[in-house]
PDB file of C-alpha atoms in Angstrom:
ATOM      1  CA  UNK A1347      11.888 -61.975  43.686  1.00  0.00           C
ATOM      2  CA  UNK A1348      14.603 -64.614  43.641  1.00  0.00           C
ATOM      3  CA  UNK A1349      14.849 -67.677  45.828  1.00  0.00           C
ATOM      4  CA  UNK A1350      15.571 -71.389  45.966  1.00  0.00           C
ATOM      5  CA  UNK A1351      13.397 -74.436  46.495  1.00  0.00           C
ATOM      6  CA  UNK A1352      14.503 -76.153  49.702  1.00  0.00           C
ATOM      7  CA  UNK A1353      11.988 -78.861  50.547  1.00  0.00           C
ATOM      8  CA  UNK A1354       8.774 -80.536  49.462  1.00  0.00           C
ATOM      9  CA  UNK A1355       6.598 -82.471  51.874  1.00  0.00           C
ATOM     10  CA  UNK A1356       3.125 -83.980  51.765  1.00  0.00           C
ATOM     11  CA  UNK A1357       0.849 -83.387  54.722  1.00  0.00           C
ATOM     12  CA  UNK A1358      -1.668 -85.771  56.239  1.00  0.00           C
ATOM     13  CA  UNK A1359      -4.341 -83.972  54.209  1.00  0.00           C
ATOM     14  CA  UNK A1360      -2.354 -84.973  51.065  1.00  0.00           C
ATOM     15  CA  UNK A1361      -1.628 -81.317  50.267  1.00  0.00           C
ATOM     16  CA  UNK A1362       1.909 -80.488  49.296  1.00  0.00           C
ATOM     17  CA  UNK A1363       4.014 -77.944  51.184  1.00  0.00           C
ATOM     18  CA  UNK A1364       6.935 -76.239  49.518  1.00  0.00           C
ATOM     19  CA  UNK A1365       9.713 -74.539  51.452  1.00  0.00           C
ATOM     20  CA  UNK A1366      11.400 -71.668  49.635  1.00  0.00           C
ATOM     21  CA  UNK A1367      14.476 -69.720  50.722  1.00  0.00           C
ATOM     22  CA  UNK A1368      14.193 -66.077  49.591  1.00  0.00           C
ATOM     23  CA  UNK A1369      16.954 -63.599  48.829  1.00  0.00           C
ATOM     24  CA  UNK A1370      15.171 -60.645  50.428  1.00  0.00           C
ATOM     25  CA  UNK A1371      13.217 -59.871  53.593  1.00  0.00           C
ATOM     26  CA  UNK A1372       9.685 -61.203  53.094  1.00  0.00           C
ATOM     27  CA  UNK A1373       8.306 -60.765  56.642  1.00  0.00           C
ATOM     28  CA  UNK A1374       6.130 -57.749  55.888  1.00  0.00           C
ATOM     29  CA  UNK A1375       4.612 -59.386  52.792  1.00  0.00           C
ATOM     30  CA  UNK A1376       4.135 -62.626  54.720  1.00  0.00           C
ATOM     31  CA  UNK A1377       2.174 -60.856  57.475  1.00  0.00           C
ATOM     32  CA  UNK A1378      -0.003 -59.135  54.869  1.00  0.00           C
ATOM     33  CA  UNK A1379      -0.668 -62.299  52.804  1.00  0.00           C
ATOM     34  CA  UNK A1380      -0.790 -65.031  55.462  1.00  0.00           C
ATOM     35  CA  UNK A1381      -3.987 -67.056  55.163  1.00  0.00           C
ATOM     36  CA  UNK A1382      -5.053 -65.408  51.872  1.00  0.00           C
ATOM     37  CA  UNK A1383      -5.670 -67.430  48.746  1.00  0.00           C
ATOM     38  CA  UNK A1384      -2.765 -66.769  46.354  1.00  0.00           C
ATOM     39  CA  UNK A1385      -1.827 -67.276  42.716  1.00  0.00           C
ATOM     40  CA  UNK A1386       1.564 -69.005  42.793  1.00  0.00           C
ATOM     41  CA  UNK A1387       4.065 -69.285  39.964  1.00  0.00           C
ATOM     42  CA  UNK A1388       7.505 -70.823  40.403  1.00  0.00           C
ATOM     43  CA  UNK A1389       9.876 -70.794  37.452  1.00  0.00           C
ATOM     44  CA  UNK A1390      13.593 -71.084  36.913  1.00  0.00           C
ATOM     45  CA  UNK A1391      15.427 -67.785  37.285  1.00  0.00           C
ATOM     46  CA  UNK A1392      17.112 -66.303  34.239  1.00  0.00           C
ATOM     47  CA  UNK A1393      19.332 -63.249  34.371  1.00  0.00           C
ATOM     48  CA  UNK A1394      17.987 -60.262  32.476  1.00  0.00           C
ATOM     49  CA  UNK A1395      20.114 -59.051  29.654  1.00  0.00           C
ATOM     50  CA  UNK A1396      22.730 -56.559  30.793  1.00  0.00           C
ATOM     51  CA  UNK A1397      22.936 -52.949  29.693  1.00  0.00           C
ATOM     52  CA  UNK A1398      26.396 -53.585  28.230  1.00  0.00           C
ATOM     53  CA  UNK A1399      25.008 -56.459  26.113  1.00  0.00           C
ATOM     54  CA  UNK A1400      22.279 -54.137  24.876  1.00  0.00           C
ATOM     55  CA  UNK A1401      24.868 -51.430  24.122  1.00  0.00           C
ATOM     56  CA  UNK A1402      27.030 -53.852  22.122  1.00  0.00           C
ATOM     57  CA  UNK A1403      23.985 -55.050  20.186  1.00  0.00           C
ATOM     58  CA  UNK A1404      23.140 -51.458  19.273  1.00  0.00           C
ATOM     59  CA  UNK A1405      26.728 -50.794  18.121  1.00  0.00           C
ATOM     60  CA  UNK A1406      26.338 -53.754  15.747  1.00  0.00           C
ATOM     61  CA  UNK A1407      22.892 -52.591  14.611  1.00  0.00           C
ATOM     62  CA  UNK A1408      24.271 -49.154  13.740  1.00  0.00           C
ATOM     63  CA  UNK A1409      27.172 -50.650  11.764  1.00  0.00           C
ATOM     64  CA  UNK A1410      24.830 -53.025   9.896  1.00  0.00           C
ATOM     65  CA  UNK A1411      22.407 -50.197   9.069  1.00  0.00           C
ATOM     66  CA  UNK A1412      25.252 -48.019   7.791  1.00  0.00           C
ATOM     67  CA  UNK A1413      26.613 -50.850   5.596  1.00  0.00           C
ATOM     68  CA  UNK A1414      23.172 -51.757   4.212  1.00  0.00           C
ATOM     69  CA  UNK A1415      22.190 -48.138   3.728  1.00  0.00           C
ATOM     70  CA  UNK A1416      18.911 -48.518   5.612  1.00  0.00           C
ATOM     71  CA  UNK A1417      17.581 -47.129   8.853  1.00  0.00           C
ATOM     72  CA  UNK A1418      18.787 -48.260  12.270  1.00  0.00           C
ATOM     73  CA  UNK A1419      15.185 -49.181  13.154  1.00  0.00           C
ATOM     74  CA  UNK A1420      14.846 -51.416  10.069  1.00  0.00           C
ATOM     75  CA  UNK A1421      18.148 -53.164  10.836  1.00  0.00           C
ATOM     76  CA  UNK A1422      17.110 -53.778  14.446  1.00  0.00           C
ATOM     77  CA  UNK A1423      13.671 -55.094  13.419  1.00  0.00           C
ATOM     78  CA  UNK A1424      15.267 -57.476  10.925  1.00  0.00           C
ATOM     79  CA  UNK A1425      17.726 -58.832  13.511  1.00  0.00           C
ATOM     80  CA  UNK A1426      15.110 -59.218  16.263  1.00  0.00           C
ATOM     81  CA  UNK A1427      12.786 -61.104  13.913  1.00  0.00           C
ATOM     82  CA  UNK A1428      15.567 -63.321  12.560  1.00  0.00           C
ATOM     83  CA  UNK A1429      17.462 -64.054  15.799  1.00  0.00           C
ATOM     84  CA  UNK A1430      15.300 -62.809  18.669  1.00  0.00           C
ATOM     85  CA  UNK A1431      12.970 -64.668  21.020  1.00  0.00           C
ATOM     86  CA  UNK A1432       9.295 -65.279  20.409  1.00  0.00           C
ATOM     87  CA  UNK A1433       7.040 -63.639  22.967  1.00  0.00           C
ATOM     88  CA  UNK A1434       5.058 -66.011  25.188  1.00  0.00           C
ATOM     89  CA  UNK A1435       2.262 -65.579  27.693  1.00  0.00           C
ATOM     90  CA  UNK A1436       2.420 -66.629  31.352  1.00  0.00           C
ATOM     91  CA  UNK A1437       1.635 -70.227  30.359  1.00  0.00           C
ATOM     92  CA  UNK A1438       4.478 -70.360  27.820  1.00  0.00           C
ATOM     93  CA  UNK A1439       2.161 -70.169  24.801  1.00  0.00           C
ATOM     94  CA  UNK A1440       3.563 -68.262  21.805  1.00  0.00           C
ATOM     95  CA  UNK A1441       1.908 -64.878  21.286  1.00  0.00           C
ATOM     96  CA  UNK A1442       0.434 -64.001  17.918  1.00  0.00           C
ATOM     97  CA  UNK A1443      -2.420 -62.098  16.372  1.00  0.00           C
ATOM     98  CA  UNK A1444      -4.217 -61.541  13.108  1.00  0.00           C
ATOM     99  CA  UNK A1445      -5.106 -58.294  11.379  1.00  0.00           C
ATOM    100  CA  UNK A1446      -7.004 -57.406   8.242  1.00  0.00           C
ATOM    101  CA  UNK A1447      -4.499 -57.557   5.377  1.00  0.00           C
ATOM    102  CA  UNK A1448      -5.178 -53.876   4.690  1.00  0.00           C
ATOM    103  CA  UNK A1449      -3.656 -52.837   8.059  1.00  0.00           C
ATOM    104  CA  UNK A1450       0.048 -51.891   8.170  1.00  0.00           C
ATOM    105  CA  UNK A1451       1.263 -53.959  11.140  1.00  0.00           C
ATOM    106  CA  UNK A1452       4.376 -51.771  11.577  1.00  0.00           C
ATOM    107  CA  UNK A1453       2.130 -48.988  12.885  1.00  0.00           C
ATOM    108  CA  UNK A1454       1.101 -51.289  15.746  1.00  0.00           C
ATOM    109  CA  UNK A1455       4.242 -53.232  16.721  1.00  0.00           C
ATOM    110  CA  UNK A1456       7.628 -53.544  14.988  1.00  0.00           C
ATOM    111  CA  UNK A1457       8.766 -57.074  15.888  1.00  0.00           C
ATOM    112  CA  UNK A1458       6.357 -59.385  14.091  1.00  0.00           C
ATOM    113  CA  UNK A1459       6.591 -61.986  11.348  1.00  0.00           C
ATOM    114  CA  UNK A1460       3.679 -62.854   9.074  1.00  0.00           C
ATOM    115  CA  UNK A1461       3.344 -66.625   8.935  1.00  0.00           C
ATOM    116  CA  UNK A1462      -0.007 -67.046   7.192  1.00  0.00           C
ATOM    117  CA  UNK A1463      -2.768 -65.268   5.294  1.00  0.00           C
ATOM    118  CA  UNK A1464      -6.314 -66.474   5.831  1.00  0.00           C
ATOM    119  CA  UNK A1465      -9.634 -65.644   4.296  1.00  0.00           C
ATOM    120  CA  UNK A1466     -12.615 -65.272   6.607  1.00  0.00           C
ATOM    121  CA  UNK A1467     -16.046 -64.253   5.309  1.00  0.00           C
ATOM    122  CA  UNK A1468     -14.469 -63.004   2.086  1.00  0.00           C
ATOM    123  CA  UNK A1469     -11.903 -60.818   3.879  1.00  0.00           C
ATOM    124  CA  UNK A1470      -8.132 -61.452   4.011  1.00  0.00           C
ATOM    125  CA  UNK A1471      -6.267 -61.503   7.333  1.00  0.00           C
ATOM    126  CA  UNK A1472      -2.524 -61.714   7.960  1.00  0.00           C
ATOM    127  CA  UNK A1473      -1.435 -63.848  10.948  1.00  0.00           C
ATOM    128  CA  UNK A1474       1.628 -62.709  12.889  1.00  0.00           C
ATOM    129  CA  UNK A1475       4.067 -64.119  15.435  1.00  0.00           C
ATOM    130  CA  UNK A1476       5.259 -61.611  18.035  1.00  0.00           C
ATOM    131  CA  UNK A1477       8.911 -61.248  19.082  1.00  0.00           C
ATOM    132  CA  UNK A1478      10.138 -59.840  22.378  1.00  0.00           C
ATOM    133  CA  UNK A1479      11.524 -56.338  22.610  1.00  0.00           C
ATOM    134  CA  UNK A1480      15.212 -56.437  23.529  1.00  0.00           C
ATOM    135  CA  UNK A1481      14.659 -54.986  26.998  1.00  0.00           C
ATOM    136  CA  UNK A1482      12.432 -57.989  27.827  1.00  0.00           C
ATOM    137  CA  UNK A1483      14.979 -60.625  26.785  1.00  0.00           C
ATOM    138  CA  UNK A1484      16.949 -62.637  29.303  1.00  0.00           C
ATOM    139  CA  UNK A1485      20.725 -63.064  29.012  1.00  0.00           C
ATOM    140  CA  UNK A1486      20.474 -66.293  26.957  1.00  0.00           C
ATOM    141  CA  UNK A1487      18.011 -64.759  24.486  1.00  0.00           C
ATOM    142  CA  UNK A1488      20.134 -61.616  24.176  1.00  0.00           C
ATOM    143  CA  UNK A1489      23.288 -63.700  23.574  1.00  0.00           C
ATOM    144  CA  UNK A1490      21.538 -65.475  20.680  1.00  0.00           C
ATOM    145  CA  UNK A1491      20.475 -62.115  19.231  1.00  0.00           C
ATOM    146  CA  UNK A1492      24.010 -60.743  19.501  1.00  0.00           C
ATOM    147  CA  UNK A1493      25.431 -63.909  17.899  1.00  0.00           C
ATOM    148  CA  UNK A1494      23.045 -63.358  14.988  1.00  0.00           C
ATOM    149  CA  UNK A1495      24.052 -59.702  14.675  1.00  0.00           C
ATOM    150  CA  UNK A1496      27.736 -60.724  14.677  1.00  0.00           C
ATOM    151  CA  UNK A1497      27.029 -63.289  11.949  1.00  0.00           C
ATOM    152  CA  UNK A1498      25.280 -60.662   9.799  1.00  0.00           C
ATOM    153  CA  UNK A1499      28.090 -58.161  10.446  1.00  0.00           C
ATOM    154  CA  UNK A1500      30.701 -60.711   9.338  1.00  0.00           C
ATOM    155  CA  UNK A1501      28.689 -61.509   6.182  1.00  0.00           C
ATOM    156  CA  UNK A1502      28.724 -57.776   5.379  1.00  0.00           C
ATOM    157  CA  UNK A1503      32.485 -57.513   6.026  1.00  0.00           C
ATOM    158  CA  UNK A1504      32.017 -55.475   9.209  1.00  0.00           C
ATOM    159  CA  UNK A1505      34.649 -55.891  11.896  1.00  0.00           C
ATOM    160  CA  UNK A1506      33.397 -56.951  15.302  1.00  0.00           C
ATOM    161  CA  UNK A1507      35.192 -57.604  18.544  1.00  0.00           C
ATOM    162  CA  UNK A1508      37.371 -60.708  18.544  1.00  0.00           C
ATOM    163  CA  UNK A1509      35.875 -64.068  19.553  1.00  0.00           C
ATOM    164  CA  UNK A1510      37.900 -63.907  22.793  1.00  0.00           C
ATOM    165  CA  UNK A1511      36.522 -60.450  23.615  1.00  0.00           C
ATOM    166  CA  UNK A1512      32.977 -61.581  22.848  1.00  0.00           C
ATOM    167  CA  UNK A1513      33.431 -64.684  25.042  1.00  0.00           C
ATOM    168  CA  UNK A1514      34.577 -62.422  27.905  1.00  0.00           C
ATOM    169  CA  UNK A1515      31.556 -60.149  27.375  1.00  0.00           C
ATOM    170  CA  UNK A1516      29.199 -63.120  27.460  1.00  0.00           C
ATOM    171  CA  UNK A1517      30.771 -64.378  30.662  1.00  0.00           C
ATOM    172  CA  UNK A1518      30.276 -60.951  32.262  1.00  0.00           C
ATOM    173  CA  UNK A1519      26.743 -60.570  30.846  1.00  0.00           C
ATOM    174  CA  UNK A1520      25.678 -63.951  32.210  1.00  0.00           C
ATOM    175  CA  UNK A1521      26.572 -62.781  35.713  1.00  0.00           C
ATOM    176  CA  UNK A1522      24.715 -59.437  35.544  1.00  0.00           C
TER     177      UNK A1522
END
């Protein structure tokens, strides 16, 4: 749900009250939740990536895969890991995990980068950072990913849309 912070006041009991203006009708939810203890999270709104941004990214991925001679999936994984956004939890902490070195991480999740190998009790473990899937990226994260794909395409001699066209796309994508 989207909204805007309007006011902050401190009551006589020293508790803070926040006034929020919402973009949708909240009356039914308010009646249901009034007086209940709630978990509250307020964070700055970011537009989700648009479907047209995702489509353009996939056009670039296909061209890069064809030029490199590899699979589309491998090209996409490489770009997401190189230029994508790290996944974070609700507290903003980077998500990662470790697996026994004998486990093929690609069978579990495609967008990971091994950053360390550790030995514990005589057994080797690979430690991984997790990257967001493209459908979970916001417009800023997707723009960075597309910029990276364009850079790779140019390095491979692949034609992309002109800088003016790309600037227009980004302007449109930021509003979606």
